[in-house]
Tab-separated table of C-alpha atoms in Angstrom:
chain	number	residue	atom	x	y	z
Y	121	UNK	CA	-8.511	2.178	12.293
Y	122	UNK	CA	-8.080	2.914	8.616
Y	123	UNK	CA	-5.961	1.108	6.522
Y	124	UNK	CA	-4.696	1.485	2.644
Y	125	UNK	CA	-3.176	-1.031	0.658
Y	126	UNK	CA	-0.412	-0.910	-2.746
Y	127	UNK	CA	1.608	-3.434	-4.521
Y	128	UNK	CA	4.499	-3.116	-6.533
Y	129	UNK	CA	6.910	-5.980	-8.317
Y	130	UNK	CA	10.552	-6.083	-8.793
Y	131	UNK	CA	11.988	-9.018	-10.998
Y	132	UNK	CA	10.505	-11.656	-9.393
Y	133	UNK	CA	9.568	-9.906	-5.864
Y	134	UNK	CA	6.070	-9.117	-4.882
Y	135	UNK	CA	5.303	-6.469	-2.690
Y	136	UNK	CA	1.944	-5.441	-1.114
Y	137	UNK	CA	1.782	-2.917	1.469
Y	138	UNK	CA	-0.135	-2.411	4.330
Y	139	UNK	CA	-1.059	1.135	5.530
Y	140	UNK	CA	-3.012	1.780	9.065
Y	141	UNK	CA	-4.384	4.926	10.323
Y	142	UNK	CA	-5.751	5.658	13.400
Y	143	UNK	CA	-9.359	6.866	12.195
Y	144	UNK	CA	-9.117	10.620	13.988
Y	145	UNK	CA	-5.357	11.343	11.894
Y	146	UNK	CA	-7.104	10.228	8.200
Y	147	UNK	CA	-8.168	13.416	7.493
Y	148	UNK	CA	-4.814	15.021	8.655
Y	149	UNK	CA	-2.759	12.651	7.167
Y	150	UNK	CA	-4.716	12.912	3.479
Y	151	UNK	CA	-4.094	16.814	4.191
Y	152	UNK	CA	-0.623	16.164	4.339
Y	153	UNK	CA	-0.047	13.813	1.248
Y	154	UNK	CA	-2.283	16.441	-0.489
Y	155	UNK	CA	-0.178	19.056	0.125
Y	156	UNK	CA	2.505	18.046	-1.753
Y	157	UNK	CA	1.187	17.469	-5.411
Y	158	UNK	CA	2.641	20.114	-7.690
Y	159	UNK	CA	0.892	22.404	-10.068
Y	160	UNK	CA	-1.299	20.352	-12.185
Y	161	UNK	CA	-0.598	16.950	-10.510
Y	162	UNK	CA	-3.420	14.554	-9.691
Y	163	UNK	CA	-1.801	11.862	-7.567
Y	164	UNK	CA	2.239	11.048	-6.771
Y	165	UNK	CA	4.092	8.217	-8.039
Y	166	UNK	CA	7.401	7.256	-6.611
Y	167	UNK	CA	8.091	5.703	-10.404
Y	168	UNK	CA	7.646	8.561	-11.791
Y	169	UNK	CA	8.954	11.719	-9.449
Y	170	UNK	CA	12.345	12.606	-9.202
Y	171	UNK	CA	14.782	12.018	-6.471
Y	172	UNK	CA	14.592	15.362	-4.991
Y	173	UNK	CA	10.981	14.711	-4.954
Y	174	UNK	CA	11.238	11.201	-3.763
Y	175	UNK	CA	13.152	12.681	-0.787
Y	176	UNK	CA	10.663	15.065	0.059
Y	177	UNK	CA	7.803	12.199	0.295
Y	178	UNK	CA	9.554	9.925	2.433
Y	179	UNK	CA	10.145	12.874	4.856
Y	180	UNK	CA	6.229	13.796	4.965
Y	181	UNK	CA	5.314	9.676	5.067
Y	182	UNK	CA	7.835	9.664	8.067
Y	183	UNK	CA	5.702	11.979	10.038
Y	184	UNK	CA	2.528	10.872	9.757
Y	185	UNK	CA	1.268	9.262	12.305
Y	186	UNK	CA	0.552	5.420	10.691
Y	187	UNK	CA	1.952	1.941	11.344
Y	188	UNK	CA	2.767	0.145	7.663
Y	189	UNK	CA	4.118	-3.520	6.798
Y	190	UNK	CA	4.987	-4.688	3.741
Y	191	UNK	CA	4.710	-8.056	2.957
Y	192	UNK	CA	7.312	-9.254	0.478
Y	193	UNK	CA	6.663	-12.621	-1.893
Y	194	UNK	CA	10.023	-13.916	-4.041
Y	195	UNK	CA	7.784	-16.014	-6.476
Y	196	UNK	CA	9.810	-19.331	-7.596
Y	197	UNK	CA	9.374	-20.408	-11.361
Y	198	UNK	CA	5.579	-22.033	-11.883
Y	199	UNK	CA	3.915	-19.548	-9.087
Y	200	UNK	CA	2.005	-16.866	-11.003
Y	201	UNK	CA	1.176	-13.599	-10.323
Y	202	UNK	CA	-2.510	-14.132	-9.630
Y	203	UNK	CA	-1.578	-16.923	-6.621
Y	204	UNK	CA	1.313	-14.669	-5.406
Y	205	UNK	CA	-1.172	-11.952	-4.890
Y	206	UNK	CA	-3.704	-13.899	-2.890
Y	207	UNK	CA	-0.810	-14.910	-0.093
Y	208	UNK	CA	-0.033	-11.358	0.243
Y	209	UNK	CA	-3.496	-10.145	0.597
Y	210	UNK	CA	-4.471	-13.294	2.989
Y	211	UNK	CA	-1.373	-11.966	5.338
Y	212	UNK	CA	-1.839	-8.192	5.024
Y	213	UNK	CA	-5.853	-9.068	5.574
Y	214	UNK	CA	-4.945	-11.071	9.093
Y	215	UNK	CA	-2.887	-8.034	9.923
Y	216	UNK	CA	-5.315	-5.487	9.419
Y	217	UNK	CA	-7.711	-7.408	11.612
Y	218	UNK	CA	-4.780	-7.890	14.379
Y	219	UNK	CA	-4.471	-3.823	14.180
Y	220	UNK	CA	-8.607	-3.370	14.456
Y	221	UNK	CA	-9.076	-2.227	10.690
Y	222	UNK	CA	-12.919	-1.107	10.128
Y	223	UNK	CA	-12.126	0.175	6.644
Y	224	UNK	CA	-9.796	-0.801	4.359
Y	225	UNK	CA	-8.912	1.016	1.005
Y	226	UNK	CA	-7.012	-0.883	-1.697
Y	227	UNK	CA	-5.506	0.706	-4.692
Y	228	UNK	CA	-7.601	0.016	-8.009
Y	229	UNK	CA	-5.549	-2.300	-10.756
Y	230	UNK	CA	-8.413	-3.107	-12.704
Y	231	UNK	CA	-12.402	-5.100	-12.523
Y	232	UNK	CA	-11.090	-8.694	-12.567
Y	233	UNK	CA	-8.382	-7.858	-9.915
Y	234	UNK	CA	-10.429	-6.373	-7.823
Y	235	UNK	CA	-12.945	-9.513	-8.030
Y	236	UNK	CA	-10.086	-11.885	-7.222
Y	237	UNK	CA	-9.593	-9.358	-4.366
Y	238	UNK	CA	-13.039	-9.502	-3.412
Y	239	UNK	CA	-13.159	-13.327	-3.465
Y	240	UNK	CA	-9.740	-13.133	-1.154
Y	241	UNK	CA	-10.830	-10.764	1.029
Y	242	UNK	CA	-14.228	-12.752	1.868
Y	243	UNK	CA	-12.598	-15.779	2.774
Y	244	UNK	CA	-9.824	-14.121	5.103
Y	245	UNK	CA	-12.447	-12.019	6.673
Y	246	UNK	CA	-14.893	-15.010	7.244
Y	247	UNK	CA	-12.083	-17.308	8.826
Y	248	UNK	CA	-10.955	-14.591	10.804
Y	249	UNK	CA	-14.660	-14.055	12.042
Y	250	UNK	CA	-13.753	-10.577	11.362
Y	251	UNK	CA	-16.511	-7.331	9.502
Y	252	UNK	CA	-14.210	-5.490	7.546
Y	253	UNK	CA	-15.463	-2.947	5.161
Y	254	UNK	CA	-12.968	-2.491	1.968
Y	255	UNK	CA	-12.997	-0.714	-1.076
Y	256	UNK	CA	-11.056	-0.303	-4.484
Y	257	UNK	CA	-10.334	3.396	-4.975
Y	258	UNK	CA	-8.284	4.780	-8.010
Y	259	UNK	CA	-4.963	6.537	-6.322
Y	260	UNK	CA	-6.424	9.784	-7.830
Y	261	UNK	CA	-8.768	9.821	-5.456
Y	262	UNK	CA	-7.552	8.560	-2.314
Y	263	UNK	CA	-4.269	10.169	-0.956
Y	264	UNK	CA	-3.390	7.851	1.317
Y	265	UNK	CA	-2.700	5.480	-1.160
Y	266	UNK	CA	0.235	7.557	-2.470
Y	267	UNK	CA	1.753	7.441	0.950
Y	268	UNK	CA	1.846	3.263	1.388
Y	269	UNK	CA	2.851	3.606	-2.771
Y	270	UNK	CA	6.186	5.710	-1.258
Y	271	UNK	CA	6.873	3.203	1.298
Y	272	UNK	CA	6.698	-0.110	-1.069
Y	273	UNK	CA	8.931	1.975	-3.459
Y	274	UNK	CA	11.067	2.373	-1.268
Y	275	UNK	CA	11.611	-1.106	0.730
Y	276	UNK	CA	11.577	-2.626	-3.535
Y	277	UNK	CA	14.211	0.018	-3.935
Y	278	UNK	CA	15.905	-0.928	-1.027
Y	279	UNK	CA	19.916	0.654	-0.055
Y	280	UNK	CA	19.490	4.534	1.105
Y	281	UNK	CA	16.097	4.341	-0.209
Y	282	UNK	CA	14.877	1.834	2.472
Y	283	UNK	CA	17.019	3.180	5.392
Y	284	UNK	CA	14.646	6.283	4.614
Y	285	UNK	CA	11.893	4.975	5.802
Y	286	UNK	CA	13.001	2.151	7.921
Y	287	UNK	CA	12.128	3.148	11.126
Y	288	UNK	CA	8.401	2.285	12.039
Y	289	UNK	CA	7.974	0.043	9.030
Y	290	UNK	CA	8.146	-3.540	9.348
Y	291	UNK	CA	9.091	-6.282	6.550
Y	292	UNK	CA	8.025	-9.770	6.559
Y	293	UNK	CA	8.687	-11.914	3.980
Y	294	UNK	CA	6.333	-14.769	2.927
Y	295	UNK	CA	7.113	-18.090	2.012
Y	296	UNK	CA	5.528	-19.122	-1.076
């Protein structure tokens, strides 16, 4: 099992999603998300495409064959960022061991996040007695990541937007 990893933040909710892929659909399913850049494109962005476009995603997402959670974090006053992000990744990291994850992709924010991720990762991994490999990738580069990227869009976006994709994706929210 494959699984791919994106964040997103809404006033003060955090979102990290949780992507898995049976490891015989990956290829497929990065086939898929390929085939809908435009012209010129080098990744998709929910932020940034239209709605039309938007629409279009969601559909694809919807039929490939993955199982996705997105953990959601509403961080009080005196929580920061960096803490809310290490819940989220301890939760989504028990999940992907629960699901039988072997390699986990996680989309690249920057060096120090990705040490903090490292650091988070380790410990979850070790107290789950679990070998997980992960990576950082830059969403250029992996498709995958544009397809859990569509799906935290759209739970953060939430009315029609989440009822797109609602079927086969689980919430849970976190308590901080």
């Amino acid at each position: 099992m494959w699984a791919f990893s994106d964040e997103s933040e809404r006033a003060s909710a955090m979102l990290l999603g949780l992507l898995t892929v049976p490891t015989g659909g990956v290829i497929e399913a990065r086939r898929r998300m390929r085939s809908l850049l435009l012209p010129g494109q080098r990744r998709i962005h929910m932020a940034k495409e239209s709605p039309t476009r938007r629409r279009r995603i969601l559909v694809a997402v919807g039929e490939l064959d993955v199982t996705a959670t997105v953990f959601v974090l509403h961080r009080p006053l005196g929580l920061r960022r960096i803490e809310a992000r290490h819940q989220l990744l301890g939760a989504a990291a028990m999940t992907a061991v629960a699901r039988g994850t072997s390699v986990w992709v996680l989309d690249h924010q920057d060096d120090a996040q990705a040490a903090r991720d490292r650091q988070t990762l380790e410990l979850a991994f070790d107290a789950a007695n679990s070998a997980v490999s992960y990576d950082h990738r830059s969403a250029h580069e992996e498709p995958l990541l544009w397809a859990i990227d569509g799906i935290v869009w759209a739970v953060g976006a939430g009315g029609d937007w989440r009822r797109r994709i609602a079927r086969g994706i689980e919430v849970t929210a976190l308590d901080p």
